[in-house]
Amino acid sequence: MIHLADKALKDLGIKHPKIGVAGLNPHAGEGGLFGNEELKEIIPAIKQAKKENITVDGPVPPDTIFSKVIGGQYDIG
């Protein structure tokens, strides 16, 4: 999904998209305290995307990511 978001934003004319990835669990899992999807799936995907020079941040707590998008920190979240 990170690659899809990056491509879509570039297709829309955003040369250097900033992508925020929401965590699945409350508080983005709190390091495994509230589930391990962030540790097993989300964080490795973010690390791989960064290696591919995609500007991506996360996992961001789900209850705050949209305000960060509205505030301009990310182009998509």
mmCIF file of C-alpha atoms in Angstrom:
data_model
loop_
_atom_site.group_PDB
_atom_site.id
_atom_site.type_symbol
_atom_site.label_atom_id
_atom_site.label_comp_id
_atom_site.label_asym_id
_atom_site.label_seq_id
_atom_site.Cartn_x
_atom_site.Cartn_y
_atom_site.Cartn_z
ATOM 1 C CA MET A 1 0.000 0.000 0.000
ATOM 2 C CA ILE A 2 2.917 2.352 0.644
ATOM 3 C CA HIS A 3 4.086 1.934 -2.949
ATOM 4 C CA LEU A 4 0.557 2.503 -4.246
ATOM 5 C CA ALA A 5 0.191 5.719 -2.221
ATOM 6 C CA ASP A 6 3.609 6.950 -3.387
ATOM 7 C CA LYS A 7 2.774 6.282 -7.046
ATOM 8 C CA ALA A 8 -0.702 7.830 -6.801
ATOM 9 C CA LEU A 9 0.624 11.034 -5.269
ATOM 10 C CA LYS A 10 3.390 11.283 -7.861
ATOM 11 C CA ASP A 11 0.780 10.760 -10.591
ATOM 12 C CA LEU A 12 -1.103 13.707 -9.075
ATOM 13 C CA GLY A 13 1.988 15.875 -9.420
ATOM 14 C CA ILE A 14 3.442 15.699 -5.918
ATOM 15 C CA LYS A 15 7.135 15.180 -6.638
ATOM 16 C CA HIS A 16 8.201 14.145 -3.126
ATOM 17 C CA PRO A 17 5.166 12.726 -1.299
ATOM 18 C CA LYS A 18 5.174 12.456 2.476
ATOM 19 C CA ILE A 19 3.339 9.325 3.590
ATOM 20 C CA GLY A 20 2.103 8.598 7.092
ATOM 21 C CA VAL A 21 1.252 4.992 7.933
ATOM 22 C CA ALA A 22 -1.294 4.418 10.673
ATOM 23 C CA GLY A 23 -0.816 1.698 13.220
ATOM 24 C CA LEU A 24 -3.477 -0.969 13.439
ATOM 25 C CA ASN A 25 -3.711 -1.138 17.216
ATOM 26 C CA PRO A 26 -4.421 1.593 19.785
ATOM 27 C CA HIS A 27 -1.392 3.831 20.304
ATOM 28 C CA ALA A 28 0.274 2.025 17.344
ATOM 29 C CA GLY A 29 0.689 -1.080 19.474
ATOM 30 C CA GLU A 30 2.884 0.465 22.183
ATOM 31 C CA GLY A 31 5.805 -1.786 21.221
ATOM 32 C CA GLY A 32 3.734 -4.982 21.336
ATOM 33 C CA LEU A 33 1.658 -4.175 24.420
ATOM 34 C CA PHE A 34 -1.548 -3.837 22.353
ATOM 35 C CA GLY A 35 -0.878 -6.350 19.576
ATOM 36 C CA ASN A 36 2.086 -7.210 17.406
ATOM 37 C CA GLU A 37 0.971 -6.263 13.903
ATOM 38 C CA GLU A 38 3.057 -3.092 14.025
ATOM 39 C CA LEU A 39 6.181 -5.061 14.949
ATOM 40 C CA LYS A 40 5.634 -7.953 12.527
ATOM 41 C CA GLU A 41 4.136 -6.250 9.473
ATOM 42 C CA ILE A 42 3.933 -2.469 9.520
ATOM 43 C CA ILE A 43 7.400 -1.478 10.755
ATOM 44 C CA PRO A 44 9.231 -3.848 8.365
ATOM 45 C CA ALA A 45 7.190 -2.471 5.431
ATOM 46 C CA ILE A 46 8.058 1.097 6.434
ATOM 47 C CA LYS A 47 11.757 0.224 6.737
ATOM 48 C CA GLN A 48 11.721 -1.387 3.285
ATOM 49 C CA ALA A 49 9.994 1.625 1.732
ATOM 50 C CA LYS A 50 12.581 3.944 3.291
ATOM 51 C CA LYS A 51 15.342 1.835 1.714
ATOM 52 C CA GLU A 52 13.596 2.510 -1.597
ATOM 53 C CA ASN A 53 13.775 6.285 -0.945
ATOM 54 C CA ILE A 54 10.088 6.683 -0.189
ATOM 55 C CA THR A 55 9.405 9.379 2.421
ATOM 56 C CA VAL A 56 7.318 7.490 4.932
ATOM 57 C CA ASP A 57 6.737 7.747 8.669
ATOM 58 C CA GLY A 58 5.030 5.496 11.158
ATOM 59 C CA PRO A 59 3.410 3.692 12.570
ATOM 60 C CA VAL A 60 1.432 6.713 13.686
ATOM 61 C CA PRO A 61 -1.336 6.200 16.257
ATOM 62 C CA PRO A 62 -4.588 5.884 14.307
ATOM 63 C CA ASP A 63 -6.370 8.516 16.383
ATOM 64 C CA THR A 64 -3.862 11.214 15.393
ATOM 65 C CA ILE A 65 -2.860 10.499 11.798
ATOM 66 C CA PHE A 66 -5.741 12.370 10.169
ATOM 67 C CA SER A 67 -5.068 15.582 12.051
ATOM 68 C CA LYS A 68 -1.440 15.309 10.928
ATOM 69 C CA VAL A 69 -2.564 14.970 7.306
ATOM 70 C CA ILE A 70 -4.889 17.963 7.666
ATOM 71 C CA GLY A 71 -2.049 19.908 9.289
ATOM 72 C CA GLY A 72 0.237 19.213 6.332
ATOM 73 C CA GLN A 73 2.717 16.870 8.000
ATOM 74 C CA TYR A 74 1.771 14.162 5.470
ATOM 75 C CA ASP A 75 0.317 14.266 1.983
ATOM 76 C CA ILE A 76 -1.560 11.050 2.687
ATOM 77 C CA GLY A 77 -2.201 8.881 5.716
#
